[in-house]
CSV table of C-alpha atoms in Angstrom, one decimal:
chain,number,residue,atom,x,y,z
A,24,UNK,CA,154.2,125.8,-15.7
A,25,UNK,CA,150.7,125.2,-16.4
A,26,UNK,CA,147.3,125.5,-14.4
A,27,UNK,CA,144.6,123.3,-14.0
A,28,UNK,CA,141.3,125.7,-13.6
A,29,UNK,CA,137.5,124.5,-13.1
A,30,UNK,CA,135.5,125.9,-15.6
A,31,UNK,CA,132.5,125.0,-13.5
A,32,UNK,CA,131.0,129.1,-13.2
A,33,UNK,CA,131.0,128.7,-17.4
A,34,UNK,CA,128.5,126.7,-18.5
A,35,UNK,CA,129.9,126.9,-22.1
A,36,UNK,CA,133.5,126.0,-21.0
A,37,UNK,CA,135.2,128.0,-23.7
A,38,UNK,CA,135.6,131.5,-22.3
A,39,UNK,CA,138.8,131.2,-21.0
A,40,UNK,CA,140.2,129.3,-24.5
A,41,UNK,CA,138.4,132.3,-26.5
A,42,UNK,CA,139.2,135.1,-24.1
A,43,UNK,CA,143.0,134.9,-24.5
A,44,UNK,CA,142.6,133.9,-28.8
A,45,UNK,CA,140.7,136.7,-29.0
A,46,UNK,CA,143.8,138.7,-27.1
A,47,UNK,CA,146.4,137.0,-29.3
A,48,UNK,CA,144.7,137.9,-32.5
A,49,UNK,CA,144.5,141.2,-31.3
A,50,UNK,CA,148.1,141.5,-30.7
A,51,UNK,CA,148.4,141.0,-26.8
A,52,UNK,CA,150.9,138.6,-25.0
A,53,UNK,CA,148.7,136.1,-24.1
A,54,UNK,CA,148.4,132.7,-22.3
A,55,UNK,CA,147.5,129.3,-24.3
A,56,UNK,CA,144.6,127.9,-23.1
A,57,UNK,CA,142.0,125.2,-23.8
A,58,UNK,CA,139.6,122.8,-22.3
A,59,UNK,CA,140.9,118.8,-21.6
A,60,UNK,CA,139.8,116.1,-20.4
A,61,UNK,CA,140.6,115.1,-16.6
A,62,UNK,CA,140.7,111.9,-15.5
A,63,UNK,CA,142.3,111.0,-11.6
A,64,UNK,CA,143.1,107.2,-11.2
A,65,UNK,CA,141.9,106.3,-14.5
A,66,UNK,CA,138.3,107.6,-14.3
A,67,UNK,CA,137.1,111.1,-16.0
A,68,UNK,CA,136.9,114.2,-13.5
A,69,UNK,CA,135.7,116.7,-14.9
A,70,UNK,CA,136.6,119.2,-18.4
A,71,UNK,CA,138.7,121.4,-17.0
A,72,UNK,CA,140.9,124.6,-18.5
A,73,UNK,CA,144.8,124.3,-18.9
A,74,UNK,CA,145.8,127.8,-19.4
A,75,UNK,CA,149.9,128.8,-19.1
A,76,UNK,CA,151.2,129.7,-15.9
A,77,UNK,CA,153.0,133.5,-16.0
A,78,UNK,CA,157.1,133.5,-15.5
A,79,UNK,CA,159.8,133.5,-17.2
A,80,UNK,CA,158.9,131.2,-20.0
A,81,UNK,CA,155.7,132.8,-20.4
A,82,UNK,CA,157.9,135.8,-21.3
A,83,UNK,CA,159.8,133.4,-23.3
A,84,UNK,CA,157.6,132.4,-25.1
A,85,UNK,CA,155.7,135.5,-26.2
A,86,UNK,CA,158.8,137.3,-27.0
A,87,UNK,CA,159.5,139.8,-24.4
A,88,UNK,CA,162.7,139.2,-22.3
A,89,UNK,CA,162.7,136.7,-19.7
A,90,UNK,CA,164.9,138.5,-17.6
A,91,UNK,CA,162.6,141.3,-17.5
A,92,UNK,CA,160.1,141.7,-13.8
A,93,UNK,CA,156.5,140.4,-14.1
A,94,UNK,CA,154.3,141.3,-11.3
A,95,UNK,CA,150.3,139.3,-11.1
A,96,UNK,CA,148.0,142.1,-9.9
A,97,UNK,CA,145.7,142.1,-7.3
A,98,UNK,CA,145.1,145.9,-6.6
A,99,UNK,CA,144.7,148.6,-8.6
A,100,UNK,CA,148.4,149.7,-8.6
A,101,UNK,CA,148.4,151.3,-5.1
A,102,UNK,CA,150.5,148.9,-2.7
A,103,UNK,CA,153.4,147.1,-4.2
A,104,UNK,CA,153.5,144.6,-1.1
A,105,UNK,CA,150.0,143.0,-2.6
A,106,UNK,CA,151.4,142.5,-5.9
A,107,UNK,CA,152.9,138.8,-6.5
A,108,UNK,CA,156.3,138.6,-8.2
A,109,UNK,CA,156.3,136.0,-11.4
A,110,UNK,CA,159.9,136.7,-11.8
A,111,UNK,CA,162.9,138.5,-10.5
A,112,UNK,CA,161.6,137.1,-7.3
A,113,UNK,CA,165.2,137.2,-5.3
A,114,UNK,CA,164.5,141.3,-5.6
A,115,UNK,CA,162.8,144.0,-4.3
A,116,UNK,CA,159.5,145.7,-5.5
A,117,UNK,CA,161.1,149.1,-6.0
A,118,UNK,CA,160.4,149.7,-9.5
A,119,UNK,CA,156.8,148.6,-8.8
A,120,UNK,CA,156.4,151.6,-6.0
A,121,UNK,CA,158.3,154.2,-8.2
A,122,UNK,CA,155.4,153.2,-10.9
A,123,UNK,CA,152.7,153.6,-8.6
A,124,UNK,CA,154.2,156.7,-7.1
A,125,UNK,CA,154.6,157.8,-10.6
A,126,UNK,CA,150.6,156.8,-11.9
A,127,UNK,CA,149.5,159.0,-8.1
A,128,UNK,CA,146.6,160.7,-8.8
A,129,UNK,CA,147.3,163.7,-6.5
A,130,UNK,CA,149.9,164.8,-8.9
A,131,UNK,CA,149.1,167.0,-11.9
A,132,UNK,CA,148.4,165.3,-15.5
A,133,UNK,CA,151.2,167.1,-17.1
A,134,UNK,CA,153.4,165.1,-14.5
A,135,UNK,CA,151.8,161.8,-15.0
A,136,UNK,CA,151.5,162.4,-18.8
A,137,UNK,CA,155.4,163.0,-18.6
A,138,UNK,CA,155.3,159.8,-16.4
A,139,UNK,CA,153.9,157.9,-19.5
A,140,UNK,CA,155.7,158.8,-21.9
A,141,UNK,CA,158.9,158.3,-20.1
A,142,UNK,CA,158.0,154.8,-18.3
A,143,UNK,CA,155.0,153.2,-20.4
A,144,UNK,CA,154.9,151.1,-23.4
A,145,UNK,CA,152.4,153.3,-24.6
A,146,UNK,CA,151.8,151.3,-28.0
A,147,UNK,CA,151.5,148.1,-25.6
A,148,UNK,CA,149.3,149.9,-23.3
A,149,UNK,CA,146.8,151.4,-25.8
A,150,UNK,CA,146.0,148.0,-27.2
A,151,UNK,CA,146.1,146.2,-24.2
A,152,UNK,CA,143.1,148.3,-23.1
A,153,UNK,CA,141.7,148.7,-26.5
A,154,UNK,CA,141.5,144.8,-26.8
A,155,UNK,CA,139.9,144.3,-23.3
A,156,UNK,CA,137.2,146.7,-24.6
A,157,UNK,CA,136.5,144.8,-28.1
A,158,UNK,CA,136.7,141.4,-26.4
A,159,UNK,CA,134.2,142.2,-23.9
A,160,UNK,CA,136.6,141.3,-21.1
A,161,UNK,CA,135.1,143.2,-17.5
A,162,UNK,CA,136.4,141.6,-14.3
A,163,UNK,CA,140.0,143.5,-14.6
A,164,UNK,CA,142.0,146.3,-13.4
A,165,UNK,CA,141.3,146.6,-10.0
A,166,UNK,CA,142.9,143.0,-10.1
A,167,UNK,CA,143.3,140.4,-12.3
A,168,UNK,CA,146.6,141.6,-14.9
A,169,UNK,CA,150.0,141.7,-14.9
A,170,UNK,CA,152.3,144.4,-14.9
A,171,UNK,CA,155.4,143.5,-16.6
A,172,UNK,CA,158.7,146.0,-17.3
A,173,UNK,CA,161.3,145.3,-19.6
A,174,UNK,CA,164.0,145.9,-17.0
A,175,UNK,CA,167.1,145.1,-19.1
A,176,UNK,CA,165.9,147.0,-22.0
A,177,UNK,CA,164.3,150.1,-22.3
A,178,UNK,CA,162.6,149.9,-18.5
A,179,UNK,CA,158.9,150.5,-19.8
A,180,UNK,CA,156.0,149.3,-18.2
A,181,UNK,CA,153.3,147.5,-20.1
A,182,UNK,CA,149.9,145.5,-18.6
A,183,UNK,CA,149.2,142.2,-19.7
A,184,UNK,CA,146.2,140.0,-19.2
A,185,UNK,CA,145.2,136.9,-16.6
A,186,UNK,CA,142.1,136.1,-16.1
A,187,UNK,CA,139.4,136.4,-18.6
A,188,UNK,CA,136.7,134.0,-18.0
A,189,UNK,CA,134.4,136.5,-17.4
A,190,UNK,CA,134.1,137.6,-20.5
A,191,UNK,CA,131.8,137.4,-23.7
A,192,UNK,CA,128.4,138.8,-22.0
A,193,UNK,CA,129.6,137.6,-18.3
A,194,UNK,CA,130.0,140.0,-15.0
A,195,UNK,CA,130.1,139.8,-11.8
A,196,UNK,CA,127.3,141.5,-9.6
A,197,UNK,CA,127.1,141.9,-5.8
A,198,UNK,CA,123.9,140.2,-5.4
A,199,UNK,CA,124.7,136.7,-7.5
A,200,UNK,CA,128.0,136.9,-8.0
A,201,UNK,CA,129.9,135.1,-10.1
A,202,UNK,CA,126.4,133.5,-11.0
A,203,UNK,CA,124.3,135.3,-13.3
A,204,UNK,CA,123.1,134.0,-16.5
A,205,UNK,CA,122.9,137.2,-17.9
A,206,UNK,CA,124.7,138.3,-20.8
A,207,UNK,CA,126.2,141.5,-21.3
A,208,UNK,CA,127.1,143.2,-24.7
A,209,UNK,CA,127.8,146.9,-23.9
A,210,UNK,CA,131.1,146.6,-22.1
A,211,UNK,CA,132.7,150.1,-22.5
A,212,UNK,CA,135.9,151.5,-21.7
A,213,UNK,CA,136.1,152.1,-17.3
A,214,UNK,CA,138.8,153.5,-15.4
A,215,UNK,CA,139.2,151.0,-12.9
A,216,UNK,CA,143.0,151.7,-11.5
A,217,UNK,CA,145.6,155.0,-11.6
A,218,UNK,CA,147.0,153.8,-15.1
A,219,UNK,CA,143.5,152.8,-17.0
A,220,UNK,CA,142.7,156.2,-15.9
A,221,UNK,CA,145.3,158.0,-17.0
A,222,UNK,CA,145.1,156.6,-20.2
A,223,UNK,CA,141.3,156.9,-21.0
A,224,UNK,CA,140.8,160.6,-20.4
A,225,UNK,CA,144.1,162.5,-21.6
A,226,UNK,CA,143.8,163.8,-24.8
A,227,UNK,CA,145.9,162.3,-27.0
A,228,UNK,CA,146.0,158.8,-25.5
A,229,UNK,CA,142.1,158.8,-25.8
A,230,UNK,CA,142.2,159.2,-29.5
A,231,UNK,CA,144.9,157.1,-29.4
A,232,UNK,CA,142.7,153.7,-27.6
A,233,UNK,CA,139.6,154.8,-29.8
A,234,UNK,CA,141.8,154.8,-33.3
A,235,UNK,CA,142.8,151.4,-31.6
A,236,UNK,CA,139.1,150.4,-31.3
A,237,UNK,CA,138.1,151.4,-34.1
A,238,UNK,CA,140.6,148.8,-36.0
A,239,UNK,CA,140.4,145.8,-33.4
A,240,UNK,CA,137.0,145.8,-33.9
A,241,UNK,CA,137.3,145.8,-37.8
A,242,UNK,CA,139.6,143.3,-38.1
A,243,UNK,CA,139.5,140.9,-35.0
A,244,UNK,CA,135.7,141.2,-34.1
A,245,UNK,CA,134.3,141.6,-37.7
A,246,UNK,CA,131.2,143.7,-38.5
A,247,UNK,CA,128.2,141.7,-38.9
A,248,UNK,CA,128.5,142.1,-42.6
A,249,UNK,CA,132.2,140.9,-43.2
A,250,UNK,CA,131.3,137.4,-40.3
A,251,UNK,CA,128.6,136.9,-42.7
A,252,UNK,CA,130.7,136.6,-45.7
A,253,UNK,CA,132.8,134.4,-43.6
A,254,UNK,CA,135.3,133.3,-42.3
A,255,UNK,CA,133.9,133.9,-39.1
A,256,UNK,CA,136.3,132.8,-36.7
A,257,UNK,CA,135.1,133.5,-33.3
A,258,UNK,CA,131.7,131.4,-34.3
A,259,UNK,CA,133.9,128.6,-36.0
A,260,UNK,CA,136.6,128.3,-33.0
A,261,UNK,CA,133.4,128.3,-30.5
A,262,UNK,CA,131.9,125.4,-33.0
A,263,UNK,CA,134.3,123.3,-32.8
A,264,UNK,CA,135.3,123.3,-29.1
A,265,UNK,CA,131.7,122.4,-28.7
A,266,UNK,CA,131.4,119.7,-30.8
A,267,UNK,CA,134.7,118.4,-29.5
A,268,UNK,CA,133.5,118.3,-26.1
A,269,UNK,CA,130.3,117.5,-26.9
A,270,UNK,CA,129.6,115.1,-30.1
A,271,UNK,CA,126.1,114.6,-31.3
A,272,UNK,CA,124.7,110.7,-30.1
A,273,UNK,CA,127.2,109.6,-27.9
A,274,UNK,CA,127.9,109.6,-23.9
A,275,UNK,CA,130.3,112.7,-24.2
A,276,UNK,CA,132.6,114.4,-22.2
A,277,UNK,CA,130.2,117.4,-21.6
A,278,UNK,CA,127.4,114.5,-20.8
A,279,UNK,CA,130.2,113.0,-17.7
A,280,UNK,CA,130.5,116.3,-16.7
A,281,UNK,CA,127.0,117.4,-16.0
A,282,UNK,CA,126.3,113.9,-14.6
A,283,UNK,CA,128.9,114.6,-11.9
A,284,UNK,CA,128.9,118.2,-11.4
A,285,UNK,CA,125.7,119.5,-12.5
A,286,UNK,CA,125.4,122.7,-12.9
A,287,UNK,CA,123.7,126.4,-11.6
A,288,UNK,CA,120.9,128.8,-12.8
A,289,UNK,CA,119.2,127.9,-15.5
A,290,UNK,CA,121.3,124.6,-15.7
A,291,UNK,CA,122.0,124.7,-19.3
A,292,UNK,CA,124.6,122.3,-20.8
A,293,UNK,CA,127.9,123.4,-22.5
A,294,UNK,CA,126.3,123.1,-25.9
A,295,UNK,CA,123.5,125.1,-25.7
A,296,UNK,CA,125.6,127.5,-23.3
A,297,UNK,CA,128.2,127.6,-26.3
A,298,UNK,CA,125.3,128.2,-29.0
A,299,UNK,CA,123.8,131.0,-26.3
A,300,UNK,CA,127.6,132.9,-26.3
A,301,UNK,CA,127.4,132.8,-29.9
A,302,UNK,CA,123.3,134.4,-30.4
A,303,UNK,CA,123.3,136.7,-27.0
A,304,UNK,CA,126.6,138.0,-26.8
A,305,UNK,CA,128.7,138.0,-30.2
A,306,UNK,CA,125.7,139.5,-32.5
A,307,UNK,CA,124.6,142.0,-29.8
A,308,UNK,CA,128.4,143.0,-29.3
A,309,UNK,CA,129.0,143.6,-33.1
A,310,UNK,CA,126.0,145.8,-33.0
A,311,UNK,CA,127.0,147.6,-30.4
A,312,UNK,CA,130.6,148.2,-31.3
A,313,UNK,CA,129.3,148.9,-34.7
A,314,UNK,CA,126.2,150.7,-34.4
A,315,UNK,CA,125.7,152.1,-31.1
A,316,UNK,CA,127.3,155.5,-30.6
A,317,UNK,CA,130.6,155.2,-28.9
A,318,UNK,CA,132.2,158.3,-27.5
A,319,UNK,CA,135.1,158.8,-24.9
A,320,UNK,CA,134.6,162.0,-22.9
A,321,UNK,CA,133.0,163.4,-25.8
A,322,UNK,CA,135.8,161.9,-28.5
A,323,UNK,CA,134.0,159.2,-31.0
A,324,UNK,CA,135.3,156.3,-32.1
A,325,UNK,CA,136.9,157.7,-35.8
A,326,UNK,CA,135.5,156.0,-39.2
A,327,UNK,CA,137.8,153.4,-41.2
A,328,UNK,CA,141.5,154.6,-41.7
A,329,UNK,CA,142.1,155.3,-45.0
A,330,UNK,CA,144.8,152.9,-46.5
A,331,UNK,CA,146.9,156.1,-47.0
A,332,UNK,CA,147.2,158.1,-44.2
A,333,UNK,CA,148.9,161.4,-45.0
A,334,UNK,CA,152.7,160.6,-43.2
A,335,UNK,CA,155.5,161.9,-43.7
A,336,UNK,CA,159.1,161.5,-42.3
A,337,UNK,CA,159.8,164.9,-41.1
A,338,UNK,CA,163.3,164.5,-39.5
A,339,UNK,CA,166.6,162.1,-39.5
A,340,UNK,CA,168.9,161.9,-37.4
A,341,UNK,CA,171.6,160.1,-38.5
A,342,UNK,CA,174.9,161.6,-37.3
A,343,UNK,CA,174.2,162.7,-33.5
A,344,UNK,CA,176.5,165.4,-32.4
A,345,UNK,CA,177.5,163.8,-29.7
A,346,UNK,CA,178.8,160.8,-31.9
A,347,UNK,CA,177.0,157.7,-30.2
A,348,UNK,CA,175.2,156.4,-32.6
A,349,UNK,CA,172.5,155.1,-30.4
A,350,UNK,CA,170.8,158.6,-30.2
A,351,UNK,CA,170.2,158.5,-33.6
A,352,UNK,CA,166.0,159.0,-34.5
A,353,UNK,CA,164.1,159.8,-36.8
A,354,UNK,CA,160.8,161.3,-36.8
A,355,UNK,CA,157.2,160.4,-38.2
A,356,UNK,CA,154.5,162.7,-38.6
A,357,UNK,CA,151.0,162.8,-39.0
A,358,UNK,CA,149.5,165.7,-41.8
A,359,UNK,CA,145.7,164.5,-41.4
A,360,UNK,CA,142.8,165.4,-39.2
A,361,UNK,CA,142.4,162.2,-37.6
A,362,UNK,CA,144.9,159.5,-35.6
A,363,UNK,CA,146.6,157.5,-37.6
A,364,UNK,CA,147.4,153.4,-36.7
A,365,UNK,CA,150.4,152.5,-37.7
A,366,UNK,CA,149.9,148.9,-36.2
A,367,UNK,CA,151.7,146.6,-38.5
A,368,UNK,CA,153.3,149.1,-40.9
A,369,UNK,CA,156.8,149.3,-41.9
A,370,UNK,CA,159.6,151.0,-42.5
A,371,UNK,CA,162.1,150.3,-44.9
A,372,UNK,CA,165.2,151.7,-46.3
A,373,UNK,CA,168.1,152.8,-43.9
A,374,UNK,CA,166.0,151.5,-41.1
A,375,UNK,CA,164.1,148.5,-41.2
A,376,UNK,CA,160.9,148.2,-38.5
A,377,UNK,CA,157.8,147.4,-38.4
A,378,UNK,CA,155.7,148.9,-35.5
A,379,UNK,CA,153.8,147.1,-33.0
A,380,UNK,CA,150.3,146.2,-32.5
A,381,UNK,CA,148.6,149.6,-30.6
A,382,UNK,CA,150.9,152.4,-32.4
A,383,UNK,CA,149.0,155.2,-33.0
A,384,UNK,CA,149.9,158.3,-34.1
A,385,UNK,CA,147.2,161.4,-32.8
A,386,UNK,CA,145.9,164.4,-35.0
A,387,UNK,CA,148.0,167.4,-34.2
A,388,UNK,CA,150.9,170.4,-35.0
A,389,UNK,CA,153.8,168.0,-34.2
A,390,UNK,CA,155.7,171.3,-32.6
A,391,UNK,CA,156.5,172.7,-29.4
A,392,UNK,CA,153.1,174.8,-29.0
A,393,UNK,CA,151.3,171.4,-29.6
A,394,UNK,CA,153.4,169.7,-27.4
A,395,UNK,CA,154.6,167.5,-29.9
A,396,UNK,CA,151.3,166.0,-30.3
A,397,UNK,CA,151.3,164.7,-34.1
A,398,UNK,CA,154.6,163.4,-34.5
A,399,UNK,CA,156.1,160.0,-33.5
A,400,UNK,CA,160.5,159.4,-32.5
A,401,UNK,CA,161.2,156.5,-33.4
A,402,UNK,CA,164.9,155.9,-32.0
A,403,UNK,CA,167.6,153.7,-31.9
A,404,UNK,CA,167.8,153.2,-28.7
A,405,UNK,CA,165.1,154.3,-26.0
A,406,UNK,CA,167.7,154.4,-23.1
A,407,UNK,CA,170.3,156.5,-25.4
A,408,UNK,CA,167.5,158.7,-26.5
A,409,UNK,CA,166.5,159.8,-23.5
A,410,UNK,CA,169.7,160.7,-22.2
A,411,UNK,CA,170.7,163.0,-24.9
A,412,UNK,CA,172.0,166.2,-23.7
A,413,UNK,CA,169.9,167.9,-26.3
A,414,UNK,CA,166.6,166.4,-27.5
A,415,UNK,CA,164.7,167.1,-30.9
């Protein structure tokens, strides 16, 4: 299960290879993919990307169930019948219209926000969009992801990504299309599609993607300080794709390649291409992520998280009323002024977790008045939980 892409649009011919390790790293479900050599009947073709198909062993592999429903996108979550089933293919799309009927714009935000909550991986969401946002990845969600629900386990709906070649300073414009040599380092977040939407401008999920930011671009992109002390791995991976594909004083594979394809624009070779990613996009994009002011509907991206945040576990439930044990929860809540990202911590004790990549806890009361906003369930079992005949 593996495509074959031309790579012939990026003159650098690492986008695609970078684009998904920069997703990986930052905690997304992502493809493998790389440049190789082609050869057909024995004589070199061209570079070329292998990157992972999507199905079931995709899902395999990346540790979400195989049994679950992955849909490839090519809308922006408004007809189920343009969506392309990766698996689960002998069924219907019924679960893919309930989530576009539930994402519909014409109903209130209360009701979507419910929606959410009740259907989304939020966690999954957040840093799915986050990511996209720190890895400078444009040409996506009014096409170009997948939509994948665990449908044996808890039912929720998370996006994951396909397609990122244009990426890293490139976009598409209407007058040259895929072809521009510009390069772009202001990517922002957009709204493209009912669920990007919904996510980017409700309250709490908007601190929730910046808190998100803030750390992905800390940790995965590096400020220019902390690449300059090194290890700089973007600039190192980049390095060495391009001195595999194109070694100093030989007839390399990058040299074949331009002989038979040539190439567009400003016809630069993958090397220079490769040393142009590196100068005009990733020093412009850690100034902008790190410098510029970035606000979300007039919500900044917060400073560094303390290595403390002030939590607390307010509630457990360890003996449900009803005696199935799988509506036990417990309940974690946030004391500070700011969100809290709880990617990567644990809990240990009676319960043993650690929480995924994107889990962010907002500032807020934690009660009824506040809509809960401040406090996190975490719970046995999401199916159990949310059938309780009396919730928390």
């Amino acid at each position: 299960d593996t495509n074959l892409l031309t790579n012939w649009a990026d003159k650098s011919k690492v986008r695609n290879a970078m684009g998904y390790e920069f997703l990986r790293r930052c905690g997304s479900p992502s493809h493998y993919a790389f440049p190789i050599r082609m050869e057909r009947n024995g004589e070199f073709f061209s570079i070329t990307d292998l990157v992972e198909d999507g199905g079931d062993r995709f899902l395999d592999r990346v540790g979400l169930d195989r049994e679950g429903t992955l849909y490839k996108m090519y809308d922006k979550i408004e007809v189920a019948s343009k969506a392309v089933k990766k698996s689960r293919k002998d069924l219907g799309t019924d679960d893919l219209q309930a989530l576009i009927d539930g994402l519909n714009e014409s109903l209130s935000r209360d009701a979507r926000r419910e929606y959410a909550y009740d259907n989304l991986d939020l966690a999954a969401t957040v840093n799915h969009l986050a990511a996209y946002v720190v890895a400078g990845i444009s040409d996506t969600g009014h096409k170009n992801f997948y939509m994948y629900r665990d449908t044996e386990g808890d039912g929720e709906w998370t996006p994951l990504p396909w397609d990122v070649d244009l990426s890293a300073g490139r976009r598409w414009n209407s007058t040259d299309k895929y072809f521009d040599d510009s390069s772009f380092s202001n990517l922002w977040i957009r709204s493209p599609n009912r669920l990007w939407e919904l996510i980017h401008n409700t309250p709490e999920f908007r601190h929730m993607i910046l808190r998100r930011i803030q750390t992905l671009r800390k940790e995965i992109l590096l400020s220019a300080a902390d690449a300059a002390a090194g290890p700089d791995w973007y600039k190192d991976m980049v390095t060495d794709l391009r001195n595999q594909m194109d070694p100093i004083g030989i007839v390399s594979d990058s040299d074949l390649d331009y002989t038979k394809w040539g190439s567009w624009g400003n016809n630069d070779r993958s090397r220079t291409a490769a040393s142009r990613l590196l100068f005009e996009w990733l020093i412009p994009k850690r100034s902008y992520m790190f410098n510029a002011a970035r606000n979300q509907g007039g919500v900044s991206v917060p400073a560094d998280q303390i290595s403390l945040p002030p939590l607390t576990i307010e509630t457990v439930e360890f003996l449900p009323a009803s005696g199935n044990q799988d509506e036990e929860y417990l309940v974690v809540k946030n004391n500070g002024g700011v969100s809290v990202d709880l990617s990567g911590f644990t809990l240990s004790g009676g319960v043993d977790y650690t929480f995924p990549p994107g889990t962010v806890i907002p500032a807020g009361a934690g009660n009824a008045g506040g809509d809960y906003i401040g406090t996190l369930h975490l719970v046995r079992d999401a199916n159990a939980f949310r059938a309780r005949s009396t919730g928390p």
